[in-house]
mmCIF file of C-alpha atoms (C1' of nucleotides) in Angstrom:
data_model
loop_
_atom_site.group_PDB
_atom_site.id
_atom_site.type_symbol
_atom_site.label_atom_id
_atom_site.label_comp_id
_atom_site.label_asym_id
_atom_site.label_seq_id
_atom_site.Cartn_x
_atom_site.Cartn_y
_atom_site.Cartn_z
ATOM 1 C CA UNK A 1 259.767 123.499 186.980
ATOM 2 C CA UNK A 2 257.106 122.703 184.370
ATOM 3 C CA UNK A 3 255.437 119.603 186.279
ATOM 4 C CA UNK A 4 252.381 118.293 183.783
ATOM 5 C CA UNK A 5 250.230 119.871 186.585
ATOM 6 C CA UNK A 6 252.254 122.883 185.826
ATOM 7 C CA UNK A 7 251.048 122.970 182.285
ATOM 8 C CA UNK A 8 247.044 122.113 183.145
ATOM 9 C CA UNK A 9 246.812 124.958 184.895
ATOM 10 C CA UNK A 10 247.515 127.195 182.057
ATOM 11 C CA UNK A 11 246.110 126.388 179.787
ATOM 12 C CA UNK A 12 242.233 127.480 179.780
ATOM 13 C CA UNK A 13 240.851 124.292 181.496
ATOM 14 C CA UNK A 14 237.704 123.693 183.369
ATOM 15 C CA UNK A 15 238.125 122.341 187.406
ATOM 16 C CA UNK A 16 236.802 119.353 186.408
ATOM 17 C CA UNK A 17 239.143 119.214 183.498
ATOM 18 C CA UNK A 18 242.311 119.653 185.926
ATOM 19 C CA UNK A 19 241.590 116.690 188.012
ATOM 20 C CA UNK A 20 240.563 113.682 185.363
ATOM 21 C CA UNK A 21 243.842 114.278 183.407
ATOM 22 C CA UNK A 22 245.990 114.618 186.513
ATOM 23 C CA UNK A 23 243.555 111.003 188.185
ATOM 24 C CA UNK A 24 244.432 109.608 184.613
ATOM 25 C CA UNK A 25 248.264 110.582 184.294
ATOM 26 C CA UNK A 26 248.511 108.775 188.453
ATOM 27 C CA UNK A 27 247.360 105.329 186.266
ATOM 28 C CA UNK A 28 249.592 102.546 187.020
ATOM 29 C CA UNK A 29 251.729 100.684 184.035
ATOM 30 C CA UNK A 30 249.192 98.126 183.154
ATOM 31 C CA UNK A 31 246.286 99.068 185.619
ATOM 32 C CA UNK A 32 243.017 99.721 183.485
ATOM 33 C CA UNK A 33 240.068 102.973 185.177
ATOM 34 C CA UNK A 34 237.195 102.390 184.092
ATOM 35 C CA UNK A 35 234.704 106.329 183.204
ATOM 36 C CA UNK A 36 233.191 106.101 186.483
ATOM 37 C CA UNK A 37 236.154 105.431 189.407
ATOM 38 C CA UNK A 38 237.969 108.424 187.579
ATOM 39 C CA UNK A 39 234.349 110.953 187.867
ATOM 40 C CA UNK A 40 234.712 109.390 191.384
ATOM 41 C CA UNK A 41 238.388 110.115 192.318
ATOM 42 C CA UNK A 42 237.671 113.809 191.288
ATOM 43 C CA UNK A 43 234.415 114.145 193.160
ATOM 44 C CA UNK A 44 231.462 113.226 190.777
ATOM 45 C CA UNK A 45 230.802 110.304 190.779
ATOM 46 C CA UNK A 46 228.336 109.697 187.855
ATOM 47 C CA UNK A 47 230.263 112.079 185.522
ATOM 48 C CA UNK A 48 231.762 109.462 183.765
ATOM 49 C CA UNK A 49 230.482 110.496 180.604
ATOM 50 C CA UNK A 50 231.789 114.147 181.764
ATOM 51 C CA UNK A 51 235.468 112.381 182.384
ATOM 52 C CA UNK A 52 234.523 110.276 178.633
ATOM 53 C CA UNK A 53 234.017 114.057 177.211
ATOM 54 C CA UNK A 54 237.670 114.340 178.776
ATOM 55 C CA UNK A 55 239.745 112.097 176.712
ATOM 56 C CA UNK A 56 238.176 112.991 173.882
ATOM 57 C CA UNK A 57 238.613 116.335 174.297
ATOM 58 C CA UNK A 58 242.889 115.362 176.193
ATOM 59 C CA UNK A 59 245.247 117.778 175.214
ATOM 60 C CA UNK A 60 248.061 115.723 175.546
ATOM 61 C CA UNK A 61 247.747 113.022 174.027
ATOM 62 C CA UNK A 62 250.470 110.516 174.489
ATOM 63 C CA UNK A 63 252.155 112.090 178.254
ATOM 64 C CA UNK A 64 248.951 111.874 179.022
ATOM 65 C CA UNK A 65 247.643 107.910 178.650
ATOM 66 C CA UNK A 66 243.903 108.130 178.111
ATOM 67 C CA UNK A 67 243.877 104.764 176.421
ATOM 68 C CA UNK A 68 244.373 103.385 180.087
ATOM 69 C CA UNK A 69 240.465 103.855 180.816
ATOM 70 C CA UNK A 70 237.554 102.247 179.313
ATOM 71 C CA UNK A 71 234.048 101.288 180.080
ATOM 72 C CA UNK A 72 233.407 99.435 183.791
ATOM 73 C CA UNK A 73 232.538 96.919 181.734
ATOM 74 C CA UNK A 74 235.657 96.419 180.934
ATOM 75 C CA UNK A 75 235.975 95.636 184.997
ATOM 76 C CA UNK A 76 234.362 92.403 184.855
ATOM 77 C CA UNK A 77 234.470 90.691 181.035
ATOM 78 C CA UNK A 78 237.317 91.567 179.977
ATOM 79 C CA UNK A 79 236.831 91.639 176.271
ATOM 80 C CA UNK A 80 237.153 92.951 173.348
ATOM 81 C CA UNK A 81 233.896 94.349 172.452
ATOM 82 C CA UNK A 82 233.587 96.220 175.792
ATOM 83 C CA UNK A 83 237.194 98.395 175.274
ATOM 84 C CA UNK A 84 234.760 101.322 174.925
ATOM 85 C CA UNK A 85 235.960 104.322 172.429
ATOM 86 C CA UNK A 86 239.545 105.215 171.918
ATOM 87 C CA UNK A 87 239.994 109.043 170.049
ATOM 88 C CA UNK A 88 243.261 109.109 168.602
ATOM 89 C CA UNK A 89 245.184 107.388 166.096
ATOM 90 C CA UNK A 90 244.851 104.093 165.564
ATOM 91 C CA UNK A 91 241.413 103.824 167.088
ATOM 92 C CA UNK A 92 239.934 101.160 168.823
ATOM 93 C CA UNK A 93 242.960 97.926 167.983
ATOM 94 C CA UNK A 94 245.940 100.699 168.529
ATOM 95 C CA UNK A 95 243.984 100.655 172.221
ATOM 96 C CA UNK A 96 244.261 96.985 172.644
ATOM 97 C CA UNK A 97 247.243 96.848 171.223
ATOM 98 C CA UNK A 98 248.456 99.223 174.093
ATOM 99 C CA UNK A 99 246.646 97.108 176.457
ATOM 100 C CA UNK A 100 247.944 94.390 175.755
ATOM 101 C CA UNK A 101 251.106 95.833 175.550
ATOM 102 C CA UNK A 102 250.976 97.207 179.409
ATOM 103 C CA UNK A 103 249.438 93.684 180.275
ATOM 104 C CA UNK A 104 246.284 93.750 180.296
ATOM 105 C CA UNK A 105 244.706 90.879 179.389
ATOM 106 C CA UNK A 106 242.540 91.576 176.764
ATOM 107 C CA UNK A 107 239.504 89.023 175.368
ATOM 108 C CA UNK A 108 239.203 88.159 171.703
ATOM 109 C "C1'" DC B 9 221.160 124.777 172.808
ATOM 110 C "C1'" DA B 10 222.573 119.206 171.393
ATOM 111 C "C1'" DA B 11 225.250 115.606 171.016
ATOM 112 C "C1'" DC B 12 229.657 112.468 173.694
ATOM 113 C "C1'" DA B 13 235.403 108.438 174.866
ATOM 114 C "C1'" DC B 14 229.870 106.205 180.771
ATOM 115 C "C1'" DA B 15 226.802 104.181 184.481
ATOM 116 C "C1'" DA B 16 223.208 103.717 187.958
ATOM 117 C "C1'" DA B 17 218.264 102.898 189.122
ATOM 118 C "C1'" DG B 18 213.740 102.535 186.899
ATOM 119 C "C1'" DT B 19 210.501 99.626 184.511
ATOM 120 C "C1'" DA B 20 208.567 95.728 181.415
ATOM 121 C "C1'" DG B 21 208.226 90.585 181.009
ATOM 122 C "C1'" DC C 15 215.538 86.220 186.664
ATOM 123 C "C1'" DT C 16 217.453 89.377 182.482
ATOM 124 C "C1'" DA C 17 216.512 93.244 179.085
ATOM 125 C "C1'" DC C 18 214.928 97.530 176.958
ATOM 126 C "C1'" DT C 19 214.458 102.222 178.701
ATOM 127 C "C1'" DT C 20 215.486 106.456 181.416
ATOM 128 C "C1'" DT C 21 217.736 109.650 183.503
ATOM 129 C "C1'" DG C 22 222.580 111.957 186.058
ATOM 130 C "C1'" DT C 23 226.604 114.342 184.917
ATOM 131 C "C1'" DG C 24 230.206 118.364 182.828
ATOM 132 C "C1'" DT C 25 232.657 119.039 178.474
ATOM 133 C "C1'" DT C 26 232.676 121.181 173.802
ATOM 134 C "C1'" DG C 27 231.308 122.881 169.254
#
DNA sequence: CAACACAAAGTAG
DNA sequence: CTACTTTGTGTTG
């Protein structure tokens, strides 16, 4: 069967990218992960910025819940201004809306 | 080679 | 102690 993992293997993606994307899919509903956390999961702690690059180049806009990825600061503040960025359609505004819809508290 | 959707440590006050 | 600056990291253009 064509799992997402299989598709990722088909595409011309680097190992790091593939791991990151898989980690994003693994994020439970209503939960958020920081870029640093993802970086650590894929085995490259400190490469948070690289993770951001991957999300930005995200090959599957809907399949990959890149909106659940936020800066580590957000984990502490939950502030809307520390939500980070979002390249997909709708921008940061849409990102916030999605998170709220999924049950993630976002302070104004 | 330079830029980027970040993070953590170091320096200055 | 808080605030700003610098370095690390991997992908993409």
